[in-house]
Coordinates of C-alpha atoms (C1' of nucleotides) in Angstrom, one line a residue:
Chain A
M1 CA 107.9 115.6 137.5
D2 CA 111.0 115.5 139.6
T3 CA 113.5 112.8 138.7
L4 CA 113.2 110.0 141.2
S5 CA 116.6 108.4 141.7
G6 CA 114.7 105.1 141.9
V7 CA 114.8 105.0 138.2
P8 CA 118.2 103.8 137.1
P9 CA 119.6 106.7 135.2
R10 CA 120.3 105.5 131.7
S11 CA 124.0 105.7 131.0
A12 CA 124.9 107.2 127.7
D13 CA 124.4 104.6 125.0
P14 CA 127.4 104.7 122.7
H15 CA 125.4 103.2 119.9
L16 CA 122.3 105.3 120.3
H17 CA 123.1 107.3 117.2
Q18 CA 123.0 104.2 115.0
R19 CA 120.1 102.8 116.9
I20 CA 118.1 105.9 116.1
I21 CA 118.7 105.6 112.4
N22 CA 118.0 101.9 112.4
T23 CA 114.8 102.2 114.4
A24 CA 113.7 105.1 112.2
A25 CA 114.3 103.0 109.1
R26 CA 112.4 100.1 110.7
L27 CA 109.5 102.2 111.7
L28 CA 109.4 103.8 108.2
A29 CA 109.4 100.4 106.6
T30 CA 106.8 98.8 109.0
E31 CA 104.5 101.7 109.8
G32 CA 105.1 104.0 106.9
A33 CA 105.9 107.0 109.0
V34 CA 108.3 108.2 111.6
S35 CA 107.3 110.8 114.2
A36 CA 109.6 112.0 116.9
R37 CA 107.3 110.7 119.7
R38 CA 106.8 107.3 118.1
L39 CA 110.5 107.0 117.7
A40 CA 111.2 108.0 121.3
R41 CA 108.6 105.5 122.6
E42 CA 110.2 102.8 120.5
L43 CA 113.7 103.7 121.8
G44 CA 112.6 104.2 125.4
T45 CA 113.9 107.7 125.3
S46 CA 112.5 111.2 125.0
T47 CA 112.1 113.1 121.8
M48 CA 115.2 115.1 122.6
V49 CA 117.5 112.5 121.4
V50 CA 116.5 113.4 117.9
Y51 CA 117.6 116.9 118.5
T52 CA 120.9 116.3 120.3
H53 CA 121.9 113.7 117.7
F54 CA 120.5 115.2 114.5
G55 CA 119.2 118.6 115.2
G56 CA 115.8 117.7 113.9
M57 CA 113.7 115.3 112.0
D58 CA 114.9 116.5 108.6
E59 CA 118.5 115.6 109.2
L60 CA 117.4 112.2 110.6
S61 CA 115.4 111.6 107.5
R62 CA 118.4 112.4 105.4
Q63 CA 120.5 109.9 107.3
V64 CA 117.9 107.3 106.7
M65 CA 117.9 108.2 103.1
R66 CA 121.7 107.8 102.9
R67 CA 121.5 104.4 104.5
G68 CA 118.8 103.5 102.1
F69 CA 120.9 104.5 99.1
G70 CA 123.7 102.3 100.6
D71 CA 121.5 99.3 100.8
F72 CA 120.0 100.0 97.4
G73 CA 123.3 100.3 95.7
A74 CA 124.6 97.1 97.4
E75 CA 121.6 95.2 96.3
L76 CA 121.7 96.4 92.8
D77 CA 125.4 95.6 92.4
R78 CA 124.8 92.1 93.5
G79 CA 123.7 91.2 89.9
A80 CA 126.1 89.1 88.0
V81 CA 128.1 90.2 85.0
T82 CA 127.7 87.7 82.2
D83 CA 128.3 87.7 78.5
D84 CA 124.7 88.9 77.9
A85 CA 125.2 92.6 78.8
V86 CA 121.6 93.5 77.9
A87 CA 120.3 90.8 80.2
D88 CA 122.6 92.0 82.9
W89 CA 121.2 95.5 82.5
M90 CA 117.7 94.2 82.6
T91 CA 118.5 92.2 85.7
Y92 CA 119.8 95.3 87.3
L93 CA 116.5 97.1 86.6
W94 CA 114.4 94.2 87.8
S95 CA 116.4 94.4 91.1
Y96 CA 115.7 98.1 91.1
R97 CA 111.9 97.4 90.9
R98 CA 112.2 94.6 93.5
F99 CA 113.8 96.9 96.0
A100 CA 111.3 99.7 95.4
L101 CA 108.4 97.4 95.9
R102 CA 109.8 95.8 99.0
E103 CA 110.7 99.2 100.6
P104 CA 108.1 101.7 99.2
H105 CA 108.4 104.2 102.0
L106 CA 112.2 104.1 102.0
Y107 CA 112.1 104.6 98.3
A108 CA 109.7 107.5 98.8
V109 CA 112.1 109.2 101.2
M110 CA 115.0 108.6 98.8
F111 CA 113.4 109.9 95.7
G112 CA 110.3 111.7 96.9
P113 CA 109.8 115.4 96.8
G114 CA 109.9 115.8 100.5
L115 CA 113.4 116.7 101.4
A116 CA 114.8 115.2 98.2
A117 CA 118.4 114.3 98.0
F118 CA 119.3 117.0 95.6
R119 CA 117.5 120.1 96.8
L120 CA 119.4 120.4 100.0
G121 CA 122.7 120.1 98.3
D122 CA 124.7 118.2 100.9
P123 CA 127.5 116.7 98.8
A124 CA 127.3 113.5 100.8
D125 CA 123.6 113.1 99.9
L126 CA 124.3 113.8 96.3
E127 CA 127.1 111.3 96.2
A128 CA 124.9 108.6 97.9
A129 CA 122.4 109.0 95.1
R130 CA 124.9 109.4 92.3
S131 CA 126.9 106.3 93.1
T132 CA 123.9 104.1 92.3
F133 CA 123.4 106.0 89.1
V134 CA 127.0 105.5 88.1
S135 CA 126.5 101.8 88.7
L136 CA 123.7 101.9 86.1
L137 CA 125.9 103.7 83.7
R138 CA 128.4 100.8 83.9
R139 CA 125.8 98.4 82.8
I140 CA 124.9 100.6 79.9
H141 CA 128.5 100.8 78.9
A142 CA 128.8 97.1 78.9
C143 CA 125.9 96.9 76.4
V144 CA 127.7 99.4 74.2
N145 CA 131.0 97.5 74.5
A146 CA 129.3 94.3 73.6
G147 CA 128.1 95.9 70.4
R148 CA 124.4 95.6 71.3
W149 CA 123.7 99.3 71.6
E150 CA 125.0 102.4 69.9
V151 CA 125.0 105.3 72.3
D152 CA 127.1 108.4 72.0
D153 CA 126.1 109.9 75.3
V154 CA 125.9 107.2 78.0
T155 CA 124.9 109.6 80.8
T156 CA 121.9 110.9 78.8
A157 CA 120.9 107.4 78.0
G158 CA 121.2 106.5 81.7
E159 CA 118.9 109.4 82.6
A160 CA 116.3 108.2 80.1
V161 CA 116.4 104.7 81.5
W162 CA 116.3 105.9 85.0
S163 CA 113.3 108.1 84.2
G164 CA 111.5 105.0 82.8
V165 CA 112.0 102.7 85.7
H166 CA 111.6 105.4 88.3
G167 CA 108.3 106.5 86.7
H168 CA 107.1 103.0 86.6
T169 CA 107.8 102.2 90.2
T170 CA 106.2 105.4 91.4
L171 CA 103.1 104.6 89.3
E172 CA 103.1 101.1 90.7
H173 CA 103.3 102.6 94.3
T174 CA 100.2 104.7 93.7
G175 CA 98.3 101.5 93.0
F176 CA 97.6 102.5 89.4
F177 CA 98.0 99.1 87.9
G178 CA 95.9 97.3 90.4
A179 CA 93.1 99.9 90.2
V180 CA 92.8 99.6 86.4
G181 CA 93.4 95.9 86.3
R182 CA 96.7 96.0 84.4
D183 CA 99.8 93.9 84.7
P184 CA 102.8 95.9 86.0
V185 CA 105.2 93.2 85.0
R186 CA 104.1 93.5 81.4
S187 CA 104.4 97.2 81.5
F188 CA 107.9 97.0 83.0
S189 CA 108.9 94.5 80.4
E190 CA 107.7 96.8 77.8
I191 CA 109.9 99.7 79.1
L192 CA 113.0 97.4 79.1
T193 CA 112.2 96.1 75.6
R194 CA 111.5 99.4 73.9
M195 CA 114.4 101.1 75.6
S196 CA 116.8 98.3 74.5
I197 CA 115.6 98.4 71.0
G198 CA 115.6 102.2 71.0
L199 CA 119.2 102.1 72.1
G200 CA 120.2 100.0 69.1
D201 CA 119.6 96.4 69.9
D202 CA 117.6 94.3 67.4
A203 CA 114.3 93.0 68.6
P204 CA 114.9 89.2 68.7
A205 CA 118.1 89.7 70.7
T206 CA 116.3 91.9 73.2
A207 CA 113.5 89.4 73.5
R208 CA 116.0 86.7 74.4
S209 CA 117.8 88.9 76.9
L210 CA 114.4 89.8 78.5
S211 CA 113.6 86.1 78.9
T212 CA 117.0 85.5 80.6
A213 CA 116.6 88.5 82.9
R214 CA 113.0 87.6 83.7
R215 CA 114.1 84.1 84.7
R216 CA 116.7 85.6 87.0
A217 CA 114.2 88.0 88.5
V218 CA 111.7 85.4 89.2
R219 CA 114.3 83.4 91.0
A220 CA 115.5 86.4 93.0
D221 CA 111.8 87.1 93.9
R222 CA 111.6 83.6 95.3
T223 CA 114.8 84.0 97.3
D224 CA 113.5 87.3 98.6
A225 CA 110.2 85.8 99.6
A226 CA 112.0 82.8 101.3
S227 CA 114.3 85.0 103.3
A228 CA 111.3 87.1 104.4
R229 CA 109.8 84.1 106.0
Chain B
M1 CA 82.9 135.2 122.2
D2 CA 79.3 136.3 121.8
T3 CA 78.4 137.2 118.3
L4 CA 78.0 140.9 118.0
S5 CA 75.2 141.8 115.6
G6 CA 77.3 144.8 114.6
V7 CA 79.1 142.4 112.3
P8 CA 76.9 141.9 109.2
P9 CA 76.1 138.1 109.3
R10 CA 77.4 136.7 106.1
S11 CA 74.6 135.3 104.0
A12 CA 75.2 131.9 102.5
D13 CA 77.4 132.2 99.5
P14 CA 76.0 130.1 96.7
H15 CA 79.4 129.9 95.1
L16 CA 81.4 129.1 98.2
H17 CA 81.9 125.5 97.2
Q18 CA 83.7 126.4 94.0
R19 CA 85.4 129.3 95.7
I20 CA 86.9 126.9 98.2
I21 CA 88.3 124.7 95.5
N22 CA 89.6 127.6 93.5
T23 CA 91.3 129.2 96.4
A24 CA 92.8 125.9 97.5
A25 CA 94.2 125.4 94.1
R26 CA 95.6 128.9 94.0
L27 CA 97.2 128.5 97.4
L28 CA 98.6 125.2 96.4
A29 CA 100.1 126.7 93.3
T30 CA 101.4 129.9 94.9
E31 CA 102.4 128.7 98.4
G32 CA 102.9 125.0 97.8
A33 CA 100.6 123.9 100.7
V34 CA 97.0 124.3 101.8
S35 CA 96.0 124.2 105.4
A36 CA 92.5 124.5 106.7
R37 CA 93.3 127.6 108.7
R38 CA 95.3 129.3 105.8
L39 CA 92.4 128.6 103.5
A40 CA 89.8 129.9 106.0
R41 CA 91.8 133.1 106.4
E42 CA 92.0 133.5 102.7
L43 CA 88.3 133.0 102.3
G44 CA 87.3 135.1 105.3
T45 CA 85.5 132.2 106.9
S46 CA 86.2 129.6 109.5
T47 CA 87.8 126.2 109.0
M48 CA 84.4 124.6 109.3
V49 CA 83.5 125.4 105.7
V50 CA 85.9 122.7 104.7
Y51 CA 84.0 120.2 106.8
T52 CA 80.5 121.2 105.8
H53 CA 81.4 121.3 102.2
F54 CA 83.9 118.4 101.9
G55 CA 84.0 116.5 105.1
G56 CA 87.7 117.1 105.5
M57 CA 90.9 118.2 103.8
D58 CA 91.3 114.9 102.0
E59 CA 88.1 115.2 100.0
L60 CA 89.0 118.8 99.2
S61 CA 92.4 117.7 97.9
R62 CA 90.7 115.2 95.7
Q63 CA 88.4 117.8 94.3
V64 CA 91.5 120.0 93.6
M65 CA 93.1 116.9 92.0
R66 CA 90.1 116.4 89.8
R67 CA 90.1 119.9 88.6
G68 CA 93.8 119.6 88.0
F69 CA 93.2 116.6 85.7
G70 CA 90.5 118.5 83.9
D71 CA 92.9 121.4 83.2
F72 CA 95.7 119.0 82.4
G73 CA 93.7 117.0 79.9
A74 CA 92.4 120.2 78.2
E75 CA 95.8 121.6 77.8
L76 CA 97.2 118.3 76.4
D77 CA 94.4 118.0 73.9
R78 CA 95.1 121.4 72.6
G79 CA 97.9 120.0 70.5
A80 CA 97.2 119.9 66.8
V81 CA 96.8 116.8 64.7
T82 CA 99.0 116.9 61.7
D83 CA 100.4 114.4 59.1
D84 CA 103.4 113.8 61.3
A85 CA 101.9 111.6 64.0
V86 CA 105.1 111.1 65.8
A87 CA 105.7 114.8 66.1
D88 CA 102.2 115.2 67.4
W89 CA 102.9 112.5 70.0
M90 CA 106.1 114.3 71.0
T91 CA 104.2 117.6 71.2
Y92 CA 101.7 116.0 73.5
L93 CA 104.5 115.0 75.8
W94 CA 106.3 118.3 75.7
S95 CA 103.0 119.8 76.8
Y96 CA 102.9 117.2 79.5
R97 CA 106.2 118.4 80.8
R98 CA 105.3 122.0 80.4
F99 CA 102.2 121.6 82.6
A100 CA 104.1 119.6 85.2
L101 CA 106.8 122.2 85.5
R102 CA 104.4 125.1 85.6
E103 CA 102.2 123.4 88.3
P104 CA 104.6 121.2 90.3
H105 CA 102.5 121.1 93.5
L106 CA 99.3 120.4 91.6
Y107 CA 101.1 117.7 89.7
A108 CA 102.3 116.2 93.0
V109 CA 98.7 116.1 94.3
M110 CA 97.6 114.5 91.1
F111 CA 100.2 111.8 90.9
G112 CA 101.8 111.9 94.3
P113 CA 101.6 109.1 96.8
G114 CA 99.7 111.3 99.2
L115 CA 96.1 110.4 98.6
A116 CA 96.8 109.2 95.2
A117 CA 94.0 109.0 92.7
F118 CA 93.9 105.3 92.5
R119 CA 94.3 104.2 96.1
L120 CA 91.0 105.6 97.3
G121 CA 89.1 104.1 94.4
D122 CA 86.4 106.7 93.7
P123 CA 85.4 106.0 90.1
A124 CA 85.2 109.7 89.4
D125 CA 88.8 110.1 90.4
L126 CA 89.8 107.1 88.4
E127 CA 88.0 108.4 85.3
A128 CA 89.6 111.9 85.7
A129 CA 93.0 110.4 85.5
R130 CA 92.2 107.8 82.9
S131 CA 90.8 110.2 80.4
T132 CA 94.1 111.9 80.0
F133 CA 95.7 108.5 79.5
V134 CA 93.2 107.6 76.8
S135 CA 94.1 110.8 75.1
L136 CA 97.7 109.6 75.0
L137 CA 96.7 106.3 73.6
R138 CA 95.0 108.1 70.7
R139 CA 98.3 109.8 69.8
I140 CA 100.0 106.4 69.9
H141 CA 97.3 104.9 67.7
A142 CA 97.9 107.6 65.2
C143 CA 101.6 106.7 65.0
V144 CA 100.7 103.1 64.4
N145 CA 98.1 104.0 61.7
A146 CA 100.6 106.2 60.0
G147 CA 102.9 103.2 59.7
R148 CA 105.6 104.8 61.8
W149 CA 105.3 102.4 64.7
E150 CA 104.5 98.7 65.0
V151 CA 102.7 98.1 68.3
D152 CA 100.5 95.2 69.1
D153 CA 99.4 96.3 72.6
V154 CA 98.8 100.1 72.5
T155 CA 97.8 100.3 76.2
T156 CA 101.1 98.7 77.3
A157 CA 103.0 100.9 75.1
G158 CA 101.2 103.9 76.6
E159 CA 102.1 102.8 80.1
A160 CA 105.7 102.6 79.1
V161 CA 105.6 106.0 77.6
W162 CA 103.8 107.4 80.5
S163 CA 106.3 105.9 82.9
G164 CA 109.1 107.6 81.1
V165 CA 107.7 111.1 81.0
H166 CA 106.2 110.8 84.5
G167 CA 109.6 109.6 85.9
H168 CA 111.4 112.4 84.1
T169 CA 109.1 115.1 85.5
T170 CA 109.3 113.9 89.0
L171 CA 113.1 113.7 88.8
E172 CA 113.1 117.2 87.4
H173 CA 110.9 118.3 90.3
T174 CA 113.4 117.0 92.8
G175 CA 116.0 119.3 91.3
F176 CA 118.2 116.4 90.2
F177 CA 119.2 117.9 86.8
G178 CA 120.1 121.3 88.3
A179 CA 122.1 119.7 91.2
V180 CA 124.3 117.6 88.9
G181 CA 124.5 120.2 86.1
R182 CA 122.7 118.2 83.5
D183 CA 120.3 119.4 80.9
P184 CA 116.7 118.1 81.4
V185 CA 115.7 119.1 77.9
R186 CA 118.3 116.8 76.5
S187 CA 117.3 114.0 78.8
F188 CA 113.6 114.4 77.8
S189 CA 114.5 114.4 74.2
E190 CA 116.4 111.2 74.7
I191 CA 113.3 109.5 76.2
L192 CA 111.2 110.6 73.3
T193 CA 113.8 109.5 70.7
R194 CA 114.6 106.1 72.2
M195 CA 111.0 105.3 72.8
S196 CA 110.0 106.2 69.3
I197 CA 112.7 104.1 67.8
G198 CA 112.0 101.4 70.2
L199 CA 108.4 101.4 69.1
G200 CA 109.4 100.9 65.4
D201 CA 110.3 104.2 63.8
D202 CA 113.5 104.6 62.0
A203 CA 116.1 106.9 63.5
P204 CA 116.2 109.7 60.9
A205 CA 112.4 110.0 60.8
T206 CA 112.3 110.2 64.6
A207 CA 115.0 112.9 64.5
R208 CA 113.0 115.0 62.1
S209 CA 109.8 114.6 64.2
L210 CA 111.7 115.6 67.3
S211 CA 112.9 118.8 65.6
T212 CA 109.4 119.6 64.6
A213 CA 108.0 118.9 68.0
R214 CA 110.8 120.8 69.7
R215 CA 110.1 123.9 67.6
R216 CA 106.4 123.7 68.5
A217 CA 107.3 123.3 72.2
V218 CA 109.7 126.3 72.2
R219 CA 106.9 128.4 70.7
A220 CA 104.4 127.2 73.2
D221 CA 106.9 128.0 76.0
R222 CA 107.1 131.5 74.7
T223 CA 103.4 131.8 74.6
D224 CA 103.2 130.5 78.1
A225 CA 105.7 132.9 79.4
A226 CA 104.0 135.8 77.6
S227 CA 100.6 135.0 79.1
A228 CA 102.2 134.7 82.5
R229 CA 103.3 138.3 82.2
Chain C
dC1 C1' 52.7 137.2 107.9
dG2 C1' 54.8 134.4 111.6
dC3 C1' 56.6 130.2 113.5
dC4 C1' 59.5 126.2 113.3
dA5 C1' 63.1 123.2 111.5
dT6 C1' 67.0 122.6 108.9
dT7 C1' 71.3 124.0 107.6
dA8 C1' 75.6 126.8 107.3
dC9 C1' 78.9 128.6 109.8
dA10 C1' 81.9 130.6 114.0
dT11 C1' 83.8 129.6 118.3
dG12 C1' 86.6 127.1 120.9
dA13 C1' 88.6 122.8 122.3
dC14 C1' 91.3 118.3 121.6
dA15 C1' 94.9 115.3 119.9
dA16 C1' 99.0 114.9 117.4
dT17 C1' 102.9 116.9 115.2
dG18 C1' 107.9 119.2 115.3
dT19 C1' 110.5 122.1 118.2
dT20 C1' 112.7 124.3 122.2
dA21 C1' 113.7 126.3 127.0
dT22 C1' 114.9 124.6 131.3
dG23 C1' 117.0 121.7 134.6
dC24 C1' 119.3 117.8 136.4
dA25 C1' 122.3 113.8 136.6
dT26 C1' 125.9 111.6 134.7
dA27 C1' 130.4 111.6 132.2
dA28 C1' 134.7 113.6 131.4
dC29 C1' 138.5 115.9 133.1
dA30 C1' 142.1 118.2 136.0
Chain D
dT1 C1' 137.7 115.2 144.6
dG2 C1' 135.9 119.4 142.5
dT3 C1' 134.5 121.5 138.1
dT4 C1' 132.9 121.6 133.7
dA5 C1' 130.4 119.8 130.0
dT6 C1' 127.1 117.1 127.9
dG7 C1' 123.2 114.1 127.2
dC8 C1' 118.7 113.5 128.2
dA9 C1' 113.9 114.1 130.5
dT10 C1' 110.3 117.2 131.4
dA11 C1' 107.2 120.2 130.0
dA12 C1' 105.7 123.8 127.3
dC13 C1' 104.6 126.3 122.6
dA14 C1' 103.1 126.7 117.9
dT15 C1' 101.0 124.5 114.2
dT16 C1' 98.3 121.0 112.1
dG17 C1' 93.5 118.4 111.1
dT18 C1' 89.2 117.6 113.3
dC19 C1' 85.0 118.0 115.9
dA20 C1' 81.3 119.2 119.6
dT21 C1' 78.6 123.0 120.5
dG22 C1' 76.0 126.9 119.9
dT23 C1' 73.9 130.4 117.0
dA24 C1' 72.0 132.8 113.3
dA25 C1' 70.1 132.8 108.8
dT26 C1' 67.3 130.4 105.4
dG27 C1' 63.3 128.2 103.7
dG28 C1' 59.0 125.7 104.2
dC29 C1' 54.3 125.7 106.0
dG30 C1' 50.3 127.1 108.5

DNA sequence: CGCCATTACATGACAATGTTATGCATAACA
DNA sequence: TGTTATGCATAACATTGTCATGTAATGGCG
């Protein structure tokens, strides 16, 4: 109705822009969906803020996606660089899986077919996604430099690796492994193992690296679980 | 309004059930989305037919998905069995990619996170998806029997392979390869190659099988394009 | 053959979605 | 202080899936 001046008129919040993105990301993570009205209710505003600040839900989703890629990349790059390059590469991919499992909806926004990063070719979106890919390529390069792998085209190898882990995580998100009573960890290990051997490593060395990376991953899982409490 | 008897009352169509599924599949393929109203308009009925026949859009989508898995499996099993088991396996996966590219929306319904096959555990849905997986396992078994691969756990190997090709197709669907100017065929070939070597084949034999399978795939692509005309 | 019950379907309404036109109150500025 | 601009709330519109209601056709039974 008419605006009663009894209600203190909300002064312009200088951080509203970021608050919207943060709240949208939180709602996405906790409730699996973000609607303009749900978001407005959470923010204590009207749905119009989405349109004055982002022009619509699409652009907001892309901003959430960009932030997601930022967090994703930061978390992936946290992995140490040791003298076992293949183990480092595997650790990187275990972190990849950990993030995807912890943030399934964010991952879906980032890689899903909805308003995927690449279709609406905003260079900033493309760059956000590409930087994490480049980070993977560095790990692969290290394996080549260490003499473990023989790869002429690192980018193509990176695409193959990425396809494998991305496919695995999306399958795991659908609940496939649980539904058929299979172990996703075993399947993921298989991908890492066969890929490493296929890229030139010998089987025993890959097995040793897998053990190392698996140990690190279990420890990181525990840290993750502890910080969630 | 009141029902004018001037309009000939539509007698119960005994094939309506199938017509709904077929039309939904067609709309999904041609328009990328199926809404109850769009479907009703196409069928010349009201939206209620969806509810009397399926109870809602969800169940209808699952029926479309089931039909999709049927077509998918039939098309995949069309590949010949020759004395080059690895080439046969690769041909199978090229067919996989071909189907996914030709029917992106159907593929998304089949494997997407929406009302994924596995989450709502209807055994019929599970079986529909599983049968195509079993078909993949047969191809892998043939490679092992031929002495090309050394695999103790065929199912786990199948999951790894599936992750790779599934991940690749979903990435291709997002438009990633086009956006960054990369060649999806090369990436897909890399997956097949590294996986085959990783599963025990030697590199030259894998390369020969890849050539064979690629030739077959190109021919099948042509046939596909011709029949589309 | 004629009546009744069941069933299939159309109509229209409801809630929730993204979006937008309108208006007002505050903020920024001269 | 007066003017402009902007940010946001209100309320509406179109579209979605869904459902309550009514009606007409179908099929069984006397």
